[in-house]
Coordinates of C-alpha atoms in Angstrom, one line a residue:
Chain G
X21 CA 38.3 -183.7 -92.1
X22 CA 39.3 -185.7 -89.0
X23 CA 37.5 -186.7 -85.8
X24 CA 38.8 -183.6 -83.9
X25 CA 37.4 -181.2 -86.5
X26 CA 34.0 -183.0 -86.5
X27 CA 33.9 -182.7 -82.7
X28 CA 34.9 -179.1 -82.7
X29 CA 32.3 -178.3 -85.4
X30 CA 29.7 -180.1 -83.4
X31 CA 30.5 -178.3 -80.2
X32 CA 30.4 -174.9 -82.0
X33 CA 27.1 -175.8 -83.6
X34 CA 25.5 -176.9 -80.3
X35 CA 26.7 -173.8 -78.5
X36 CA 25.6 -171.5 -81.3
X37 CA 22.1 -173.2 -81.4
X38 CA 21.8 -172.8 -77.6
X39 CA 22.8 -169.1 -77.7
X40 CA 20.4 -168.5 -80.6
X41 CA 17.6 -170.2 -78.8
X42 CA 18.1 -167.9 -75.8
X43 CA 18.5 -164.7 -77.8
X44 CA 16.0 -165.3 -80.6
X45 CA 12.4 -164.6 -79.8
X46 CA 10.6 -167.9 -80.0
X47 CA 6.9 -167.9 -80.6
X48 CA 4.3 -165.3 -81.7
X49 CA 6.4 -162.3 -80.9
X50 CA 4.0 -159.5 -81.6
X51 CA 5.9 -156.9 -83.8
X52 CA 4.3 -153.5 -84.3
X53 CA 3.9 -152.4 -87.9
X54 CA 2.0 -149.1 -87.7
X55 CA 3.2 -145.7 -86.5
X56 CA 2.6 -144.7 -82.9
X57 CA 0.9 -141.7 -81.4
X58 CA 2.3 -139.9 -78.4
X59 CA 0.8 -136.8 -76.8
X60 CA 2.5 -134.7 -74.2
X61 CA 0.2 -132.4 -72.3
X62 CA 1.4 -129.8 -69.9
X63 CA -0.2 -130.1 -66.4
X64 CA 1.4 -128.3 -63.5
X65 CA -0.4 -129.8 -60.6
X66 CA -2.8 -132.6 -59.6
X67 CA -5.7 -130.3 -58.9
X68 CA -6.1 -129.5 -62.6
X69 CA -5.2 -132.9 -64.0
X70 CA -8.8 -133.8 -64.9
X71 CA -8.9 -131.4 -67.8
X72 CA -5.5 -132.6 -69.0
X73 CA -6.6 -136.2 -68.9
X74 CA -9.8 -135.4 -70.9
X75 CA -7.8 -133.5 -73.5
X76 CA -5.2 -136.2 -73.7
X77 CA -7.8 -138.9 -74.2
X78 CA -9.5 -136.8 -76.9
X79 CA -6.2 -136.7 -78.8
X80 CA -5.5 -140.4 -78.3
X81 CA -9.1 -141.4 -79.1
X82 CA -8.9 -144.8 -77.4
X83 CA -11.4 -147.4 -78.6
X84 CA -13.2 -148.2 -75.3
X85 CA -16.9 -148.0 -76.0
X86 CA -18.7 -151.0 -74.5
X87 CA -15.4 -152.5 -73.3
X88 CA -13.9 -153.7 -70.0
X89 CA -11.0 -151.4 -69.3
X90 CA -8.2 -152.2 -66.9
X91 CA -6.1 -149.4 -65.4
X92 CA -2.8 -150.6 -64.1
X93 CA -1.3 -147.8 -62.0
X94 CA 2.1 -148.0 -60.3
X95 CA 1.5 -148.5 -56.5
X96 CA 4.6 -149.8 -54.8
X97 CA 4.2 -148.6 -51.2
X98 CA 3.0 -145.5 -49.4
X99 CA 5.4 -143.0 -47.9
X100 CA 4.8 -139.5 -46.7
X101 CA 8.4 -138.7 -47.7
X102 CA 8.5 -139.6 -51.3
X103 CA 6.2 -139.5 -54.4
X104 CA 6.3 -143.1 -55.3
X105 CA 2.9 -143.9 -56.7
X106 CA 0.8 -142.8 -59.7
X107 CA -1.2 -140.0 -58.2
X108 CA -4.8 -141.0 -57.2
X109 CA -6.2 -137.9 -59.0
X110 CA -4.8 -139.0 -62.3
X111 CA -6.2 -142.5 -61.9
X112 CA -9.6 -141.2 -60.9
X113 CA -9.7 -138.6 -63.7
X114 CA -8.8 -141.3 -66.2
X115 CA -11.5 -143.7 -64.9
X116 CA -14.1 -140.9 -65.0
X117 CA -13.1 -139.9 -68.6
X118 CA -13.3 -143.5 -69.8
X119 CA -16.8 -143.8 -68.5
X120 CA -17.7 -140.7 -70.4
X121 CA -16.1 -142.3 -73.5
X122 CA -18.5 -145.3 -73.1
X123 CA -16.4 -147.9 -71.3
X124 CA -18.7 -150.5 -69.8
X125 CA -16.5 -151.3 -66.9
X126 CA -13.3 -149.7 -65.4
X127 CA -11.2 -151.7 -63.1
X128 CA -8.1 -150.4 -61.3
X129 CA -5.8 -153.3 -60.7
X130 CA -2.4 -153.6 -59.1
X131 CA -0.3 -156.2 -57.3
X132 CA 2.2 -154.2 -55.2
X133 CA 5.7 -155.7 -55.2
X134 CA 6.5 -154.9 -51.6
X135 CA 3.2 -154.8 -49.8
X136 CA 0.8 -157.7 -49.0
X137 CA -1.8 -155.5 -47.5
X138 CA -3.1 -153.6 -50.5
X139 CA -6.2 -152.4 -48.5
X140 CA -3.9 -150.4 -46.3
X141 CA -1.9 -149.1 -49.3
X142 CA -5.0 -147.8 -51.2
X143 CA -6.4 -146.3 -48.0
X144 CA -3.3 -144.5 -47.0
X145 CA -2.3 -143.4 -50.5
X146 CA -5.8 -141.8 -50.9
X147 CA -6.7 -144.0 -53.9
X148 CA -9.6 -145.5 -52.2
X149 CA -11.1 -142.1 -51.5
X150 CA -10.5 -140.9 -55.0
X151 CA -12.1 -144.0 -56.6
X152 CA -15.1 -143.9 -54.2
X153 CA -15.7 -140.3 -55.3
X154 CA -15.9 -141.4 -59.0
X155 CA -18.0 -144.4 -58.1
X156 CA -18.6 -147.6 -60.1
X157 CA -14.8 -148.5 -60.0
X158 CA -13.6 -151.8 -58.7
X159 CA -10.1 -152.2 -57.2
X160 CA -8.6 -155.6 -57.8
X161 CA -5.6 -156.8 -55.9
X162 CA -3.7 -158.7 -58.6
X163 CA -1.5 -160.3 -55.9
X164 CA -4.5 -162.4 -54.8
X165 CA -6.5 -162.6 -58.0
X166 CA -7.5 -166.0 -59.6
X167 CA -4.7 -167.1 -61.9
X168 CA -4.4 -168.8 -65.3
X169 CA -1.4 -170.5 -66.9
X170 CA 0.0 -168.6 -69.9
X171 CA 2.9 -169.5 -72.2
X172 CA 5.4 -166.6 -72.3
X173 CA 5.6 -165.2 -75.9
X174 CA 9.0 -163.5 -75.9
X175 CA 11.5 -166.2 -75.2
X176 CA 13.6 -163.7 -73.1
X177 CA 13.5 -165.8 -69.9
X178 CA 13.6 -169.5 -69.0
X179 CA 10.0 -169.4 -67.9
X180 CA 8.0 -172.2 -69.6
X181 CA 4.8 -171.0 -68.1
X182 CA 3.6 -167.9 -66.2
X183 CA 0.6 -167.7 -63.9
X184 CA -1.1 -164.4 -64.5
X185 CA -4.2 -162.8 -63.0
X186 CA -7.5 -163.5 -64.7
X187 CA -8.5 -159.9 -64.4
X188 CA -5.6 -158.8 -66.6
X189 CA -6.2 -161.6 -69.1
X190 CA -9.9 -160.9 -69.3
X191 CA -9.7 -157.2 -69.9
X192 CA -10.5 -155.9 -73.3
X193 CA -8.3 -152.9 -73.0
X194 CA -5.2 -152.5 -70.7
X195 CA -4.0 -149.0 -69.9
X196 CA -0.6 -148.9 -68.1
X197 CA -0.4 -145.8 -65.8
X198 CA 3.2 -145.5 -64.6
X199 CA 4.8 -142.7 -62.6
X200 CA 7.9 -141.3 -64.4
X201 CA 10.8 -142.5 -62.2
X202 CA 14.4 -143.5 -62.5
X203 CA 15.1 -147.0 -61.1
X204 CA 18.2 -148.3 -59.3
X205 CA 18.1 -151.7 -61.0
X206 CA 16.4 -151.0 -64.4
X207 CA 17.5 -147.4 -65.2
X208 CA 13.9 -146.3 -65.6
X209 CA 10.5 -147.6 -64.5
X210 CA 7.7 -146.7 -66.9
X211 CA 4.8 -148.4 -68.6
X212 CA 6.7 -151.6 -69.4
X213 CA 8.4 -152.1 -66.1
X214 CA 5.0 -151.4 -64.6
X215 CA 4.0 -154.9 -65.8
X216 CA 5.8 -156.4 -62.8
X217 CA 2.7 -155.5 -60.8
X218 CA 0.8 -158.1 -62.9
X219 CA 2.8 -160.9 -61.4
X220 CA 0.7 -162.4 -58.6
X221 CA 2.6 -162.2 -55.3
X222 CA 0.5 -165.0 -53.9
X223 CA 2.0 -167.3 -56.5
X224 CA 5.5 -166.0 -56.6
X225 CA 6.0 -164.1 -53.3
X226 CA 7.0 -160.6 -52.2
X227 CA 9.0 -159.2 -53.8
X228 CA 8.6 -160.9 -57.2
X229 CA 12.0 -162.4 -56.8
X230 CA 11.6 -164.9 -59.7
X231 CA 11.7 -162.0 -62.0
X232 CA 14.9 -160.7 -60.5
X233 CA 16.6 -164.1 -61.0
X234 CA 15.6 -164.1 -64.6
X235 CA 17.1 -160.6 -65.0
X236 CA 14.9 -157.5 -64.6
X237 CA 15.4 -156.4 -68.2
X238 CA 14.6 -159.9 -69.6
X239 CA 11.5 -160.2 -67.4
X240 CA 10.3 -156.7 -68.5
X241 CA 10.7 -157.8 -72.1
X242 CA 9.0 -161.2 -71.5
X243 CA 6.0 -159.6 -69.8
X244 CA 5.8 -156.9 -72.5
X245 CA 5.6 -159.6 -75.2
X246 CA 3.0 -161.6 -73.2
X247 CA 0.7 -159.0 -71.7
X248 CA -0.6 -156.5 -74.3
X249 CA -0.6 -152.8 -73.2
X250 CA -3.1 -151.0 -75.4
X251 CA -2.6 -147.5 -74.1
X252 CA -0.4 -145.6 -71.7
X253 CA -1.2 -142.6 -69.5
X254 CA 2.0 -141.7 -67.6
X255 CA 2.1 -139.4 -64.6
X256 CA 4.9 -137.0 -65.1
X257 CA 3.5 -134.1 -63.1
X258 CA 5.8 -134.8 -60.2
X259 CA 8.3 -137.5 -61.1
X260 CA 11.2 -139.1 -59.3
X261 CA 14.9 -139.0 -60.0
X262 CA 18.0 -140.6 -58.5
X263 CA 17.5 -143.6 -56.2
X264 CA 14.1 -144.6 -57.5
X265 CA 11.7 -146.3 -57.3
X266 CA 11.3 -145.6 -53.6
X267 CA 13.9 -143.2 -52.3
X268 CA 14.7 -140.7 -55.0
X269 CA 13.8 -137.0 -54.6
X270 CA 10.8 -135.6 -56.4
X271 CA 11.2 -133.7 -59.6
X272 CA 8.5 -131.4 -61.0
X273 CA 8.2 -132.2 -64.7
X274 CA 4.7 -130.8 -65.2
X275 CA 3.2 -133.1 -67.8
X276 CA 1.1 -136.1 -68.6
X277 CA 2.1 -138.5 -71.5
X278 CA -0.5 -140.4 -73.5
X279 CA 0.2 -143.0 -76.1
X280 CA -1.1 -146.0 -78.0
X281 CA 2.3 -147.8 -77.8
X282 CA 4.1 -148.5 -74.6
X283 CA 7.5 -148.6 -76.3
X284 CA 6.9 -145.1 -77.9
X285 CA 5.6 -143.8 -74.6
X286 CA 8.6 -145.1 -72.6
X287 CA 11.0 -143.8 -75.2
X288 CA 9.4 -140.4 -75.0
X289 CA 9.3 -140.4 -71.2
X290 CA 13.1 -141.2 -71.3
X291 CA 13.7 -138.2 -73.6
X292 CA 11.7 -136.0 -71.2
X293 CA 14.0 -137.2 -68.3
X294 CA 17.1 -136.6 -70.3
X295 CA 17.8 -140.2 -70.9
X296 CA 18.7 -141.9 -74.2
X297 CA 16.0 -144.6 -74.7
X298 CA 18.2 -146.9 -76.8
X299 CA 20.7 -147.1 -73.9
X300 CA 18.0 -148.6 -71.6
X301 CA 18.4 -152.3 -72.0
X302 CA 14.8 -153.4 -71.6
X303 CA 13.8 -150.7 -74.2
X304 CA 16.4 -152.1 -76.6
X305 CA 14.9 -155.6 -76.1
X306 CA 11.3 -154.5 -76.5
X307 CA 11.9 -152.2 -79.4
X308 CA 10.3 -154.5 -82.0
X309 CA 7.1 -154.5 -80.0
X310 CA 6.6 -150.8 -80.7
X311 CA 8.3 -147.7 -82.0
X312 CA 11.1 -146.1 -80.0
X313 CA 12.5 -144.1 -82.9
X314 CA 11.4 -140.5 -83.3
X315 CA 10.8 -141.1 -87.0
X316 CA 8.0 -143.6 -86.2
X317 CA 6.2 -141.5 -83.6
X318 CA 3.5 -139.0 -84.4
X319 CA 4.1 -136.4 -81.7
X320 CA 1.1 -134.4 -80.5
X321 CA 0.7 -131.7 -77.8
X322 CA 3.9 -130.2 -76.5
X323 CA 7.2 -131.1 -78.1
X324 CA 9.7 -133.0 -75.9
X325 CA 12.2 -130.1 -76.1
X326 CA 9.7 -127.8 -74.3
X327 CA 9.6 -129.9 -71.2
X328 CA 12.8 -131.9 -71.3
X329 CA 14.9 -132.0 -68.1
X330 CA 18.1 -133.9 -67.1
X331 CA 17.2 -136.2 -64.2
X332 CA 19.8 -137.2 -61.7
X333 CA 20.8 -140.8 -62.3
X334 CA 22.5 -143.4 -60.0
X335 CA 26.2 -143.9 -60.8
X336 CA 25.4 -147.3 -62.2
X337 CA 23.2 -145.7 -64.9
X338 CA 25.1 -142.6 -65.8
X339 CA 25.7 -144.2 -69.2
X340 CA 22.0 -144.0 -70.2
X341 CA 22.0 -140.2 -69.8
X342 CA 21.4 -138.3 -73.1
X343 CA 24.3 -135.8 -73.9
X344 CA 23.7 -132.3 -72.5
X345 CA 24.1 -129.6 -75.1
X346 CA 25.2 -126.2 -74.0
X347 CA 24.4 -123.5 -76.5
Chain N
X34 CA -24.2 -145.7 -9.4
X35 CA -21.0 -145.4 -11.4
X36 CA -20.1 -149.1 -11.0
X37 CA -23.7 -150.0 -12.0
X38 CA -23.5 -147.9 -15.1
X39 CA -20.2 -149.5 -16.2
X40 CA -21.5 -153.0 -15.6
X41 CA -24.6 -152.3 -17.8
X42 CA -22.5 -150.8 -20.5
X43 CA -20.2 -153.9 -20.5
X44 CA -23.2 -156.2 -20.7
X45 CA -24.7 -154.3 -23.6
X46 CA -21.4 -154.5 -25.4
X47 CA -21.2 -158.2 -24.9
X48 CA -24.7 -158.7 -26.1
X49 CA -23.8 -156.7 -29.2
X50 CA -20.5 -158.4 -29.9
X51 CA -20.9 -162.1 -29.1
X52 CA -23.5 -162.7 -31.8
X53 CA -21.5 -160.5 -34.2
X54 CA -18.4 -162.7 -34.0
X55 CA -20.7 -165.7 -34.3
X56 CA -22.3 -164.2 -37.4
X57 CA -18.8 -163.6 -38.8
X58 CA -17.9 -167.2 -38.2
X59 CA -21.1 -168.3 -39.8
X60 CA -20.2 -166.3 -42.9
X61 CA -16.6 -167.5 -42.8
X62 CA -17.5 -171.1 -42.5
X63 CA -19.7 -171.0 -45.6
X64 CA -17.5 -168.6 -47.6
X65 CA -16.3 -170.0 -51.0
X66 CA -12.5 -170.1 -51.1
X67 CA -10.1 -170.5 -53.9
X68 CA -6.5 -170.1 -52.7
X69 CA -4.5 -172.0 -50.1
X70 CA -3.9 -169.0 -47.8
X71 CA -7.5 -168.1 -47.5
X72 CA -8.4 -171.8 -47.0
X73 CA -5.8 -172.3 -44.3
X74 CA -6.8 -169.2 -42.4
X75 CA -10.4 -170.0 -42.8
X76 CA -9.8 -173.5 -41.2
X77 CA -7.8 -171.9 -38.3
X78 CA -10.5 -169.3 -37.7
X79 CA -13.3 -171.9 -37.8
X80 CA -11.3 -174.7 -36.1
X81 CA -14.0 -175.2 -33.5
X82 CA -16.8 -175.6 -36.1
X83 CA -15.2 -177.7 -38.9
X84 CA -13.1 -180.8 -38.6
X85 CA -12.7 -181.8 -42.2
X86 CA -9.1 -181.6 -43.4
X87 CA -9.9 -183.4 -46.7
X88 CA -10.2 -180.3 -48.9
X89 CA -6.8 -179.1 -47.7
X90 CA -5.2 -182.5 -48.1
X91 CA -6.6 -182.9 -51.7
X92 CA -4.7 -179.7 -52.6
X93 CA -1.4 -181.1 -51.4
X94 CA 1.0 -181.6 -54.4
X95 CA 2.8 -185.0 -54.9
X96 CA 6.0 -183.3 -53.8
X97 CA 4.4 -182.8 -50.3
X98 CA 4.1 -179.0 -50.8
X99 CA 1.1 -176.7 -51.4
X100 CA 0.9 -174.1 -54.1
X101 CA -0.9 -170.7 -54.0
X102 CA -4.0 -172.4 -55.5
X103 CA -4.7 -176.1 -56.0
X104 CA -2.9 -177.2 -59.2
X105 CA -1.8 -173.6 -59.9
X106 CA 1.7 -172.2 -59.6
X107 CA 4.9 -173.6 -58.2
X108 CA 5.3 -175.3 -54.8
X109 CA 5.4 -172.6 -52.2
X110 CA 7.0 -172.6 -48.8
X111 CA 4.7 -170.0 -47.3
X112 CA 1.5 -171.8 -48.4
X113 CA 2.9 -175.1 -47.3
X114 CA 3.7 -173.7 -43.8
X115 CA 0.2 -172.2 -43.6
X116 CA -1.4 -175.5 -44.6
X117 CA 0.6 -177.2 -41.8
X118 CA -0.7 -174.7 -39.3
X119 CA -4.2 -175.3 -40.5
X120 CA -3.8 -179.0 -40.1
X121 CA -2.4 -178.5 -36.6
X122 CA -5.5 -176.5 -35.8
X123 CA -7.7 -179.4 -37.0
X124 CA -5.6 -182.2 -35.5
X125 CA -4.2 -180.8 -32.3
X126 CA -3.5 -184.2 -30.7
X127 CA -2.2 -186.0 -33.7
X128 CA 1.6 -186.4 -33.3
X129 CA 2.7 -186.3 -37.0
X130 CA 0.4 -187.6 -39.7
X131 CA 2.1 -188.9 -42.8
X132 CA 1.1 -186.0 -45.1
X133 CA 2.5 -183.6 -42.5
X134 CA 5.8 -185.5 -42.4
X135 CA 5.8 -185.4 -46.2
X136 CA 5.4 -181.6 -46.2
X137 CA 8.2 -181.1 -43.7
X138 CA 10.4 -183.4 -45.8
X139 CA 9.8 -181.1 -48.8
X140 CA 10.5 -178.0 -46.7
X141 CA 13.8 -179.6 -45.6
X142 CA 14.8 -179.9 -49.2
X143 CA 14.2 -176.3 -50.1
X144 CA 16.8 -173.7 -49.2
X145 CA 17.4 -170.1 -50.4
X146 CA 19.8 -169.9 -53.3
X147 CA 22.1 -167.6 -51.4
X148 CA 23.2 -170.8 -49.7
X149 CA 24.8 -172.0 -53.0
X150 CA 28.5 -171.4 -53.2
X151 CA 28.2 -169.8 -56.7
X152 CA 25.6 -167.2 -55.5
X153 CA 27.5 -166.7 -52.2
X154 CA 30.5 -165.7 -54.4
X155 CA 28.3 -163.5 -56.6
X156 CA 26.8 -161.7 -53.5
X157 CA 30.2 -161.3 -52.0
X158 CA 32.0 -159.8 -54.9
X159 CA 29.5 -158.3 -57.4
X160 CA 25.9 -158.0 -56.2
X161 CA 26.5 -155.9 -53.1
X162 CA 23.9 -153.2 -53.2
X163 CA 21.5 -155.1 -51.0
X164 CA 22.8 -155.5 -47.4
X165 CA 22.3 -159.0 -46.2
X166 CA 24.4 -161.8 -44.7
X167 CA 24.4 -164.5 -47.4
X168 CA 25.5 -167.1 -44.8
X169 CA 22.3 -166.7 -42.9
X170 CA 19.6 -168.5 -44.8
X171 CA 16.0 -169.4 -44.3
X172 CA 13.2 -170.4 -46.8
X173 CA 12.3 -168.8 -50.1
X174 CA 8.7 -168.3 -51.3
X175 CA 9.4 -170.6 -54.3
X176 CA 12.4 -172.8 -55.3
X177 CA 15.2 -171.0 -57.1
X178 CA 15.0 -167.7 -55.2
X179 CA 16.6 -166.3 -52.1
X180 CA 15.2 -166.5 -48.5
X181 CA 12.5 -164.0 -47.5
X182 CA 11.0 -163.1 -44.2
X183 CA 7.4 -164.3 -44.5
X184 CA 8.1 -167.9 -45.7
X185 CA 10.9 -168.3 -43.2
X186 CA 8.8 -167.0 -40.3
X187 CA 5.8 -169.2 -41.3
X188 CA 8.0 -172.3 -41.6
X189 CA 9.5 -171.6 -38.2
X190 CA 5.9 -171.3 -36.8
X191 CA 4.9 -174.6 -38.5
X192 CA 7.9 -176.4 -36.9
X193 CA 6.9 -175.0 -33.5
X194 CA 3.3 -175.9 -33.8
X195 CA 4.2 -179.5 -34.7
X196 CA 7.0 -179.5 -32.1
X197 CA 9.4 -180.5 -34.8
X198 CA 13.1 -179.7 -34.4
X199 CA 15.5 -178.9 -37.2
X200 CA 19.0 -177.6 -37.3
X201 CA 17.9 -175.1 -39.9
X202 CA 15.8 -173.2 -37.3
X203 CA 18.9 -171.7 -35.8
X204 CA 20.1 -170.3 -39.1
X205 CA 16.6 -169.2 -39.9
X206 CA 16.5 -167.3 -36.6
X207 CA 19.8 -165.6 -37.5
X208 CA 18.5 -164.8 -40.9
X209 CA 15.4 -163.0 -39.5
X210 CA 17.6 -161.0 -37.1
X211 CA 19.9 -160.1 -40.0
X212 CA 17.0 -158.9 -42.2
X213 CA 15.4 -156.7 -39.5
X214 CA 15.1 -153.0 -40.5
X215 CA 17.5 -150.7 -38.6
X216 CA 14.6 -148.7 -37.2
X217 CA 12.8 -151.9 -36.0
X218 CA 10.4 -154.2 -37.8
X219 CA 10.6 -156.2 -40.9
X220 CA 9.6 -155.8 -44.6
X221 CA 9.7 -158.6 -47.2
X222 CA 13.4 -159.0 -46.4
X223 CA 15.4 -156.1 -47.8
X224 CA 16.5 -153.9 -44.9
X225 CA 18.9 -151.8 -46.7
X226 CA 19.4 -151.2 -50.5
X227 CA 22.0 -148.9 -52.0
X228 CA 22.8 -147.7 -48.5
X229 CA 19.3 -146.6 -47.7
X230 CA 17.2 -148.2 -44.9
X231 CA 13.9 -149.4 -46.2
X232 CA 10.6 -149.1 -44.3
X233 CA 9.2 -152.1 -42.4
X234 CA 5.6 -153.3 -42.9
X235 CA 3.2 -154.4 -40.1
X236 CA 2.3 -157.9 -41.4
X237 CA 5.9 -159.0 -42.1
X238 CA 6.9 -157.5 -38.8
X239 CA 4.2 -159.5 -37.0
X240 CA 5.1 -162.8 -38.7
X241 CA 8.8 -162.4 -37.7
X242 CA 7.9 -161.5 -34.1
X243 CA 5.6 -164.5 -33.9
X244 CA 8.4 -166.7 -35.2
X245 CA 11.0 -165.3 -32.8
X246 CA 8.8 -165.7 -29.7
X247 CA 10.5 -168.0 -27.2
X248 CA 13.7 -167.7 -29.2
X249 CA 14.8 -164.2 -28.3
X250 CA 14.3 -162.2 -25.1
X251 CA 11.7 -159.4 -25.0
X252 CA 14.4 -156.9 -24.0
X253 CA 16.5 -157.6 -27.2
X254 CA 16.7 -154.4 -29.1
X255 CA 15.3 -155.9 -32.3
X256 CA 12.2 -157.1 -30.4
X257 CA 11.6 -154.0 -28.4
X258 CA 12.0 -151.7 -31.4
X259 CA 9.7 -153.9 -33.5
X260 CA 7.0 -154.0 -30.9
X261 CA 7.1 -150.3 -30.6
X262 CA 7.0 -149.9 -34.4
X263 CA 3.9 -152.1 -34.6
X264 CA 2.0 -150.1 -32.0
X265 CA 2.9 -146.8 -33.6
X266 CA 2.3 -147.9 -37.2
X267 CA -1.1 -149.4 -36.5
X268 CA -2.3 -146.6 -34.4
X269 CA -4.4 -145.1 -37.2
X270 CA -4.8 -148.0 -39.5
X271 CA -8.2 -149.3 -40.5
X272 CA -7.0 -152.4 -42.3
X273 CA -8.3 -155.6 -40.6
X274 CA -5.6 -157.7 -42.1
X275 CA -2.7 -155.7 -40.7
X276 CA -4.5 -155.0 -37.4
X277 CA -5.0 -158.7 -36.9
X278 CA -1.4 -159.6 -37.6
X279 CA -0.3 -156.8 -35.2
X280 CA -2.7 -157.9 -32.4
X281 CA -1.5 -161.5 -32.7
X282 CA 2.2 -160.5 -32.5
X283 CA 1.7 -158.1 -29.6
X284 CA -0.4 -160.7 -27.7
X285 CA 2.3 -163.3 -28.2
X286 CA 4.9 -161.0 -26.7
X287 CA 2.4 -160.0 -23.8
X288 CA 2.4 -156.4 -25.0
X289 CA -0.4 -154.3 -23.6
X290 CA -1.0 -152.8 -27.0
X291 CA -2.7 -156.0 -28.1
X292 CA -5.8 -155.2 -26.0
X293 CA -6.4 -152.0 -27.9
X294 CA -5.8 -153.6 -31.3
X295 CA -8.2 -156.5 -30.5
X296 CA -10.8 -154.0 -29.3
X297 CA -10.5 -152.1 -32.6
X298 CA -10.7 -155.3 -34.6
X299 CA -13.9 -156.2 -32.8
X300 CA -15.3 -152.8 -33.4
X301 CA -14.6 -153.1 -37.1
X302 CA -16.1 -156.5 -37.3
X303 CA -19.2 -155.1 -35.7
X304 CA -19.5 -152.5 -38.4
X305 CA -18.6 -154.2 -41.6
X306 CA -20.4 -156.2 -44.2
X307 CA -18.4 -159.5 -44.2
X308 CA -19.2 -160.2 -47.8
X309 CA -17.2 -157.2 -48.8
X310 CA -14.0 -158.2 -47.0
X311 CA -11.6 -160.8 -48.4
X312 CA -11.7 -164.1 -46.6
X313 CA -8.1 -164.0 -45.5
X314 CA -8.6 -160.6 -43.8
X315 CA -11.8 -161.7 -42.1
X316 CA -10.2 -165.0 -41.0
X317 CA -7.2 -163.2 -39.6
X318 CA -9.4 -160.9 -37.7
X319 CA -11.2 -163.8 -36.1
X320 CA -7.9 -165.5 -35.4
X321 CA -6.6 -162.4 -33.7
X322 CA -9.7 -162.3 -31.4
X323 CA -9.5 -166.0 -30.6
X324 CA -5.9 -167.2 -31.3
X325 CA -5.1 -170.9 -31.5
X326 CA -2.7 -172.3 -28.9
X327 CA 0.2 -172.3 -31.2
X328 CA 0.0 -168.6 -31.9
X329 CA -0.9 -167.1 -28.5
X330 CA 1.0 -166.0 -25.5
X331 CA 1.9 -169.0 -23.4
X332 CA 1.6 -171.5 -26.3
X333 CA 4.3 -173.9 -27.4
X334 CA 7.7 -172.3 -27.9

């Protein structure tokens, strides 16, 4: 043992500790023990989605009686050319069904990543009209909501604190309602990536660039470990492929996906889009939060194979495609 | 007979509207406010009624910056610039109070990370899907991120309002021009991603147009296309917030479209329950109807 070896050993030890500190989840990482339920319900168009939503919620049997429920749809921006957002009919049908199931309050909340004027967005996208028809539903712009300091629980980013909207933190039940889309930075944008809309733009700006600098996948995993998603209702009636989340062409998939586990839901949605979930980096990272493996998912409704398609992917994400079998 | 009829109609409109705007101002002056943006806009809208800058100054961080909310979130260039505009509205004749100089010193120290050699290198060789010129830099929303349109435009406006010069204003101008959407207008700051032109948004477009007033000529293609975009985009919009930004920008560039937008804002103000409208939207609507000197046509450039 000489001085050089001691110094080398010390350097290796310090580097190893630093790497482990970055990679190893730090505090209170909520790992899921129980099996997950995923229900896929066929629904060909939005005019009939109310029945599908009711059926899906009956299968899922969410515990919402007397609770404050927050619906977090995916509203990015409005375009007449592309199907970007969770369809207003699905959101309204969900809110209506939740009231029937005894929810004391239903709030629709979103903090669009590109748009400061949410009033204009909900007006033009038709969401305001749909929510008014149901009644009793409040829309909260999470970009401008009151914020509270939270300690991130995943250890996937260098954030020591996150300022998150009170409305999200105060909800008894959070339901993520993504649109099934491919994404040019993250591969897919589903219930977990949908959490980006919980970051208040008023604090961090438009777009939520702090998350990009931490790495999109790391940020998705960090938010997933910090903000609990209790249920997922994913809009896969008309989905988006290719250059999502804004400019991809529409793809008719004809289904709604319900789950009590965001990881299981996103893994199932990936399989429906012809994507191998374990090749999506943020799903690899968040796997301990839920169940991505088929063996740990109780599959209800339609089987994946009945509706599965092979979505067009950006060249940067061809590696996440599931193999195509020709029989 | 015709002239008489028009005159009577105008008087009846004035009778109807003048008290309405006053009532909106009454509501706005007393409205509880939490965040810096709403507070700053409220002060600018109610500048002729309130003269107390204490509440805003108490929210200034030791760094000299303002955050989105007092004691909540990181220092923020956009909110700092808005607070400086609000202070100018309250102290129009004060040359440069100490807290204002402190805030500008903080803004001087903040620059988009694309300005760093390492990230310049990254954007040059690896991260090339977003089209932007990394040598043209402005201000980020928060430290440690790249420059974006809204904070850059608001910081430029704050400099102009306080008649403060900086070498960075030139690169900021170039940055705004670089980030303009090909079809005219601005969004948050990404004009083209993966080879696809992204859509502009009215509020970001208006902020950039206000910042570029007096810097570029009205006939510049960027300006002309952006003014046209604003008029077209807001033709059927009902949102007070976007209408107000649009009216301010069109007025600043002496575009006739501002008259129609201002009329629609006044009509909306006459028909709404102000307690149901966010303070920042209501304040913006009042500001659009009665712009302060530093935002209106013929103001300081």
